[in-house]
Short mmCIF file of C-alpha atoms and ligand atoms in Angstrom, two decimals:
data_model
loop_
_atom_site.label_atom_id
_atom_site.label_comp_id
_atom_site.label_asym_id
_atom_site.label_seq_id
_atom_site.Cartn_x
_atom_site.Cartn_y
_atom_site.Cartn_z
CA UNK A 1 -35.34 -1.17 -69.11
CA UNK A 2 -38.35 -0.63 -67.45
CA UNK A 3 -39.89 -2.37 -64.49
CA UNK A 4 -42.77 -4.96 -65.00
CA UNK A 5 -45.37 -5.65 -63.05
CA UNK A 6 -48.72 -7.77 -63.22
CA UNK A 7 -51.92 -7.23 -61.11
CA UNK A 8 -52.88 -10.88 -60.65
CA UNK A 9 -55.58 -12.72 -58.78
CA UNK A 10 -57.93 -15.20 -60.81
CA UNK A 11 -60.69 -14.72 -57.96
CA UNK A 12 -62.65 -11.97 -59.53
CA UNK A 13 -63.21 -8.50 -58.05
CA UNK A 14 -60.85 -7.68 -55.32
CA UNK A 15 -59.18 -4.97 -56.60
CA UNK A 16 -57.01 -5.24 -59.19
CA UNK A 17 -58.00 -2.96 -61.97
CA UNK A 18 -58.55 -0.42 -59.13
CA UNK A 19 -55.01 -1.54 -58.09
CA UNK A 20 -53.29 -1.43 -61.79
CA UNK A 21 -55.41 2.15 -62.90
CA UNK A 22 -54.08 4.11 -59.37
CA UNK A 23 -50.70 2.81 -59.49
CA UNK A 24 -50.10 3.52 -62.97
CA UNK A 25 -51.61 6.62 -62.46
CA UNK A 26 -49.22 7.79 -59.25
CA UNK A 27 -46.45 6.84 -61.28
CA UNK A 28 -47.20 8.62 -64.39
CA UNK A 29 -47.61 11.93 -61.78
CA UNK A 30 -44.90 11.27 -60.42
CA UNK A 31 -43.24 12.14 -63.77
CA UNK A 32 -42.45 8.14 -65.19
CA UNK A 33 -43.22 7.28 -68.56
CA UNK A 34 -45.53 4.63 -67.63
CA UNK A 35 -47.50 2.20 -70.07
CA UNK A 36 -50.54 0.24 -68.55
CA UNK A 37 -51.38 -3.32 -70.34
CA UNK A 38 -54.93 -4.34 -70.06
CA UNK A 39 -55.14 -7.87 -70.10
CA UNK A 40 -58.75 -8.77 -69.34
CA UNK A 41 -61.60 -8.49 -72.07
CA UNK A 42 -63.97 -6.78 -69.53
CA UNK A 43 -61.75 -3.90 -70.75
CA UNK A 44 -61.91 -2.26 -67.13
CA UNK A 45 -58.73 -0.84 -66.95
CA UNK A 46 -58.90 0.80 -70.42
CA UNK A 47 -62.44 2.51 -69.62
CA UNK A 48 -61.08 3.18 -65.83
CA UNK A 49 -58.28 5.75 -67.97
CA UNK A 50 -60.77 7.32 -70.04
CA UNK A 51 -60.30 5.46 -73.02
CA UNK A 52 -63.68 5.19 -75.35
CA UNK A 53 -63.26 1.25 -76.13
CA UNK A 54 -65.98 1.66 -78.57
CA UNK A 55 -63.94 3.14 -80.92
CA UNK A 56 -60.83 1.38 -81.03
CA UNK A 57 -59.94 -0.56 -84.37
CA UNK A 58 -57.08 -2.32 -82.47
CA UNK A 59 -56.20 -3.74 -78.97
CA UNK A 60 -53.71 -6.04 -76.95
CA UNK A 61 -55.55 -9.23 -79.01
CA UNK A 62 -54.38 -7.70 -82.27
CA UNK A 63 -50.99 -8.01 -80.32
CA UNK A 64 -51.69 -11.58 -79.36
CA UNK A 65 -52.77 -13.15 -82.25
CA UNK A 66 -50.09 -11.00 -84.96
CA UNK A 67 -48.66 -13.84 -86.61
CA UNK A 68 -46.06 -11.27 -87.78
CA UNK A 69 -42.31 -12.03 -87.63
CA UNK A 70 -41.99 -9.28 -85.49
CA UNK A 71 -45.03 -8.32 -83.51
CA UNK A 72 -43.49 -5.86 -81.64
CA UNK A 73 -43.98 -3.74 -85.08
CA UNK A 74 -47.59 -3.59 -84.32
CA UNK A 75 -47.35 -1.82 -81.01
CA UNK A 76 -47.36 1.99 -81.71
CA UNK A 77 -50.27 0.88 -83.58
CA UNK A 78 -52.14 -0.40 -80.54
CA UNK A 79 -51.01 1.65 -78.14
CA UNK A 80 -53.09 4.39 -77.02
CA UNK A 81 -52.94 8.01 -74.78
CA UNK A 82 -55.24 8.35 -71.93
CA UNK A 83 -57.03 11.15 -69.57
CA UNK A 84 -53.51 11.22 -67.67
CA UNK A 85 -50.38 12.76 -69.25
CA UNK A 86 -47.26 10.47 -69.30
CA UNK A 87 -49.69 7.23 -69.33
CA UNK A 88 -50.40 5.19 -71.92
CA UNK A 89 -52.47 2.21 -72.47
CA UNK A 90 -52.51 -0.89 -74.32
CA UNK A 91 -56.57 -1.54 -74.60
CA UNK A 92 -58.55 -4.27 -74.85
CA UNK A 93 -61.94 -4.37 -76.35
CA UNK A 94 -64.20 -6.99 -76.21
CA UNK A 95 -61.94 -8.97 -79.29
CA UNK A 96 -60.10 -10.25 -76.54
CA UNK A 97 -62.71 -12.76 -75.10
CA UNK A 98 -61.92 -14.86 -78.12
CA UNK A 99 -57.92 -14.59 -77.70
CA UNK A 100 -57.72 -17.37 -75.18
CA UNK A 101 -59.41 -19.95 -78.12
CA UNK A 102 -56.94 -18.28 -80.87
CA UNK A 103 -53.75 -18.51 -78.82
CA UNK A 104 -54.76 -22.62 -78.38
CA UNK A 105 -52.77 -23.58 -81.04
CA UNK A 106 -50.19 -20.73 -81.89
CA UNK A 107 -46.57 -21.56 -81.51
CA UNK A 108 -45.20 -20.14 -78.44
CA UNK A 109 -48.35 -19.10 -77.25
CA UNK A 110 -47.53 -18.27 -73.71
CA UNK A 111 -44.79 -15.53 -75.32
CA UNK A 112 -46.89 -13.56 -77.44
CA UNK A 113 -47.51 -10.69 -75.04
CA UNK A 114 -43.78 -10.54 -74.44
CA UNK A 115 -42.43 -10.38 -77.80
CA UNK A 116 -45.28 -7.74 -78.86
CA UNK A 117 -43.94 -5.83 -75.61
CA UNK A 118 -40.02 -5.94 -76.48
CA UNK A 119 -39.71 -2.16 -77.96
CA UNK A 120 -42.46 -0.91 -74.77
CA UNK A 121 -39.44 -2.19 -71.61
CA UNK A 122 -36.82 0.11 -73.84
CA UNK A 123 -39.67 2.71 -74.31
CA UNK A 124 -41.26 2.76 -70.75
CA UNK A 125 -40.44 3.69 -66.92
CA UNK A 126 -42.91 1.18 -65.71
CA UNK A 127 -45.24 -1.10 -67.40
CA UNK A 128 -48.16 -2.27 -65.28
CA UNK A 129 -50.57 -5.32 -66.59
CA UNK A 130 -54.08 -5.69 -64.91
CA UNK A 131 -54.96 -9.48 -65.73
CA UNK A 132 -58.51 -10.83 -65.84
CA UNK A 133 -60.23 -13.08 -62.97
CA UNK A 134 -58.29 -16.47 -64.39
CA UNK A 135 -55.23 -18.23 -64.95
CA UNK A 136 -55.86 -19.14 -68.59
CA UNK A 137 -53.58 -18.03 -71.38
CA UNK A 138 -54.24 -14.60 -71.35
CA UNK A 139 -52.58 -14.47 -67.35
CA UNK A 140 -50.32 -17.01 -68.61
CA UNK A 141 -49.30 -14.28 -70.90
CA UNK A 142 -49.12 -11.28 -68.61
CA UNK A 143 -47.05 -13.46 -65.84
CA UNK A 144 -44.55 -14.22 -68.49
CA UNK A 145 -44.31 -10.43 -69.99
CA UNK A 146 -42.96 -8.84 -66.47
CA UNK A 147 -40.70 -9.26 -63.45
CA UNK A 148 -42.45 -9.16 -61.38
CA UNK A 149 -46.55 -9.65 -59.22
CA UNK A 150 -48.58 -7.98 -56.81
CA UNK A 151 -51.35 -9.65 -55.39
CA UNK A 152 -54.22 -8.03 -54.35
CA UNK A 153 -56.41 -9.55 -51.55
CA UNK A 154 -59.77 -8.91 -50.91
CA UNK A 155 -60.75 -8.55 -47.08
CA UNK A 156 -63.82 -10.50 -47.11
CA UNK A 157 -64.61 -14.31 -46.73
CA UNK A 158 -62.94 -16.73 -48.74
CA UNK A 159 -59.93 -14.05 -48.91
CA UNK A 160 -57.37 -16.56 -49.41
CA UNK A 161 -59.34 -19.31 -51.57
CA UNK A 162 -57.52 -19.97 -54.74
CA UNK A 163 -54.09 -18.36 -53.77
CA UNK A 164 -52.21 -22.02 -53.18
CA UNK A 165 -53.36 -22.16 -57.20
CA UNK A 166 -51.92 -19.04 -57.69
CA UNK A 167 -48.98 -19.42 -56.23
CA UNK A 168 -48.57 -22.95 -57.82
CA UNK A 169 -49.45 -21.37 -61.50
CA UNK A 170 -46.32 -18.64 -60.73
CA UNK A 171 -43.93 -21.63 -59.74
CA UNK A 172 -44.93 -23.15 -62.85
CA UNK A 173 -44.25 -19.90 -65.14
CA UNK A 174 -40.99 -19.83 -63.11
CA UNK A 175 -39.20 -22.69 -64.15
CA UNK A 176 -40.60 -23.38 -67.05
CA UNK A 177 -41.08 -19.37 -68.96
CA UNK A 178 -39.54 -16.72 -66.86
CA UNK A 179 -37.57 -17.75 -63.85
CA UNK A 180 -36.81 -14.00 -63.59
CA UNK A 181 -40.54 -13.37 -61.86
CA UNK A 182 -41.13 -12.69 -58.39
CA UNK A 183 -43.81 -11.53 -56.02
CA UNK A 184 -43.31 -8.00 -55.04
CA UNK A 185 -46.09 -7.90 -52.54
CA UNK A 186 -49.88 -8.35 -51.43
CA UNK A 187 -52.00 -5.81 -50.92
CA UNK A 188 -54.79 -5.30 -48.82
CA UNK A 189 -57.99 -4.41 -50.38
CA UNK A 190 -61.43 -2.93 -49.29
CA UNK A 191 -60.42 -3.13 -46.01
CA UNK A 192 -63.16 -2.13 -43.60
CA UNK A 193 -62.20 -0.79 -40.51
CA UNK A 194 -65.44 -0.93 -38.39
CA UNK A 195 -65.47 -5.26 -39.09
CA UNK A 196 -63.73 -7.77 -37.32
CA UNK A 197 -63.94 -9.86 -40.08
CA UNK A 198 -61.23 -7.33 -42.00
CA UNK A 199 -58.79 -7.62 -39.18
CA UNK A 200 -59.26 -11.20 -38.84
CA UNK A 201 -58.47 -11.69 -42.74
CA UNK A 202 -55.53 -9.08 -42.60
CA UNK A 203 -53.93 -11.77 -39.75
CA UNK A 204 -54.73 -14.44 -41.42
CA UNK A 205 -52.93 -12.84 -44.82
CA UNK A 206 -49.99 -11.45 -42.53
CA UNK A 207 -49.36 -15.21 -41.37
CA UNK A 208 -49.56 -16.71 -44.73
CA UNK A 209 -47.49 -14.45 -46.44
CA UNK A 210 -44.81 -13.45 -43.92
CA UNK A 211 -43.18 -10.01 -44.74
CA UNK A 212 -44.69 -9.99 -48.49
CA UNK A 213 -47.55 -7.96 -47.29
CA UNK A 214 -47.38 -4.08 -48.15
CA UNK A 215 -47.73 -2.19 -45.00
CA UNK A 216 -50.64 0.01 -46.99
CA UNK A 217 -54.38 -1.40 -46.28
CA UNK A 218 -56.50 0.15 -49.09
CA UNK A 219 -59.48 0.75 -47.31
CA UNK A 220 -62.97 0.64 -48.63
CA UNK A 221 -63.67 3.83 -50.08
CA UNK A 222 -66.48 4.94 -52.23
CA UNK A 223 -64.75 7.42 -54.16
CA UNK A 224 -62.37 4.44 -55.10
CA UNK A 225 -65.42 2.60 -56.82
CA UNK A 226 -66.70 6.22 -58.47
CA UNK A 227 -63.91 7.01 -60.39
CA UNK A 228 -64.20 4.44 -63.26
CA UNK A 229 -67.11 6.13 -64.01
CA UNK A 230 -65.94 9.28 -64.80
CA UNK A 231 -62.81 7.88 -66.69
CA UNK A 232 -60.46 8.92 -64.17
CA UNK A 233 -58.22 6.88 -62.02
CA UNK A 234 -58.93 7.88 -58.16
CA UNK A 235 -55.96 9.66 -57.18
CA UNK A 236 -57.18 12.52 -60.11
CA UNK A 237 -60.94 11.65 -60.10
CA UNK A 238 -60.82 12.80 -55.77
CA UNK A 239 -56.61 13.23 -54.85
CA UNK A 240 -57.70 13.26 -51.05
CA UNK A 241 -60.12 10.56 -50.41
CA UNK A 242 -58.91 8.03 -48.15
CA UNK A 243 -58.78 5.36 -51.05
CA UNK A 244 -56.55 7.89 -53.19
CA UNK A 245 -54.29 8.38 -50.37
CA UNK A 246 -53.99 4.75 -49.60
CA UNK A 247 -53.01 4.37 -53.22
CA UNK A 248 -50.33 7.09 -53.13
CA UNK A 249 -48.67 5.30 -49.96
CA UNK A 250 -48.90 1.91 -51.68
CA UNK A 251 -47.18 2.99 -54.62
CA UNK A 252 -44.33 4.04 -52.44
CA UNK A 253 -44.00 0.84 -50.96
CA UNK A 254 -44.02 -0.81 -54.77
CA UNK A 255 -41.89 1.21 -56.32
CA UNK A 256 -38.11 1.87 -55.26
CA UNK A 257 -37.11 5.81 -55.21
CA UNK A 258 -34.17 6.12 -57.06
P1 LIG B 1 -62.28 -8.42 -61.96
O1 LIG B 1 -61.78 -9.70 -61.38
O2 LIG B 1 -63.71 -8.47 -62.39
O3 LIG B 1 -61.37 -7.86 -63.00
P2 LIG B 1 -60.98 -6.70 -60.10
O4 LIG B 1 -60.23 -7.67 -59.28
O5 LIG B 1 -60.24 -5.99 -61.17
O6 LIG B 1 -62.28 -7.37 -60.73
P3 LIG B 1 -61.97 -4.12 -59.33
O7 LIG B 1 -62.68 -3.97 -60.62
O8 LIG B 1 -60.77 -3.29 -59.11
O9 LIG B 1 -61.62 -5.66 -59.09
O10 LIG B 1 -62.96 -3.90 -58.11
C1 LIG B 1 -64.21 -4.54 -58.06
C2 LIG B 1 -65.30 -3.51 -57.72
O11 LIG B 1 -65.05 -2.97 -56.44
C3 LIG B 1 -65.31 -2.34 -58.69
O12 LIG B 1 -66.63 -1.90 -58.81
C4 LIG B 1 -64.46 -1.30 -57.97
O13 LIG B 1 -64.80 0.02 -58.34
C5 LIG B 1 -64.78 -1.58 -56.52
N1 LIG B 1 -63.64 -1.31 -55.62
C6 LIG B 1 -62.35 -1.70 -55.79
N2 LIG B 1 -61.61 -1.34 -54.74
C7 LIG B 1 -62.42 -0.71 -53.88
C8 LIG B 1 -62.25 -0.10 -52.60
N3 LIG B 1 -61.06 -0.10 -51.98
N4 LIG B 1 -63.33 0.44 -52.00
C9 LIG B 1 -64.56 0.43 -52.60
N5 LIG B 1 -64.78 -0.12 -53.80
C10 LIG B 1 -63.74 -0.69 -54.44
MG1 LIG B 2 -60.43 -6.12 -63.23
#
């Protein structure tokens, strides 16, 4: 069975994608089978891997929206290989902006990533879901489809803005769709060593979330931000940079050595 995981933070752009592509990435070179779920129309995560979105005839909202008994039958379909061997990913083109209106009224709509996932946790090492910048249906969704979150945190004003939300929207999913989820840990992102204001905000996040805070900062790192362009997560797009490194610790402190 493999181990779930969602990327989630509805404030946009502090890191998740960059978060979701590395440590799928570590994890598929560290030999796992790993299977990456991209959640978030802007599609980041499946262009961050290499894959050409503009070609795709099918993506996660084909798995959404299947009103098929079984939608799980639809996911070789869907699923696709990327730049990095032993990673796959479930894309999503720009289709999925208009899943959150067609999920309104389907029965068991909060379940639908789930079920379409049920032969991937037999089929996978580790499935990692980057969500998009809300906590609409589509997160709804991803929070229900794993066991468990990481929260990334941006180290810049308004750092923790939104998170009592977030944490109230996981309670919620909890006791009401999947009381197995927890919080694995926050991370630390685009931390910027030469600022007070990034040590003040790594206090502040220490304080707020005692002991659930990875010991890795991810610092700001411009190779980090590079990458996506060249359709290669960090850690193979520049394996020493400081940002690749930072990843490769992280990813030891999320996943448990067996
Ligand atoms: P969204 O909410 O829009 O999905 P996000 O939370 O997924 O955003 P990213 O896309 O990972 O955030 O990062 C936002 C931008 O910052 C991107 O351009 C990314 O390349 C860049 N970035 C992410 N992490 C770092 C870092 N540690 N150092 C420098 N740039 C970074
Ligand atoms: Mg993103």
């Amino acid at each position: 069975m493999a181990l779930s995981y969602a990327v989630v933070n509805q404030k946009g752009g502090v890191g998740k994608t960059t978060t979701a592509v590395n440590l799928a990435a570590c994890a598929a070179l560290d030999g796992h089978k790993v299977l990456l779920v991209d959640a978030d129309p802007q599609g980041n995560a499946t262009s961050g891997c290499g894959v050409d979105r503009s070609v795709l005839d099918q993506c996660i909202y084909d798995l959404l929206t299947s009103t098929a008994i079984d939608p799980a039958q639809l996911f070789p379909e869907v699923v696709t290989p990327t730049s990095v061997e032993n990673l796959s990913v479930v894309p999503a083109t720009i289709n999925l902006a208009g899943a959150s209106i067609a999920l309104v009224t389907a029965i068991a709509r909060e379940t639908k990533l789930q079920h379409a996932l049920e032969t991937a946790y037999e089929r996978y090492d580790i499935i990692i879901v980057d969500t998009a910048p809300s906590l609409g249906l589509l997160t709804m969704n991803s929070l229900t489809a794993v066991q468990q979150i990481i929260i990334p945190i941006q180290c810049e004003y308004y750092a923790l803005e939104g998170l009592t939300q977030l944490l109230e929207v996981i309670q919620l999913v909890q006791s009401q769709l999947n009381p197995s989820l927890r919080l694995n840990g926050v991370a630390l992102t685009m931390y910027d060593a030469r600022t007070n204001l990034a040590a003040e905000v790594e206090r502040e996040v220490r304080e707020n979330f005692p002991g659930r805070v990875y010991q890795t900062v991810i610092p700001r790192n411009v190779q980090l931000a590079e990458a996506p362009s060249y359709g290669l997560p960090a850690v193979l797009y520049d394996k020493h940079c400081a940002g690749s490194r930072a990843y490769w610790r992280l990813y030891e402190e999320v996943f448990p050595h067996e």
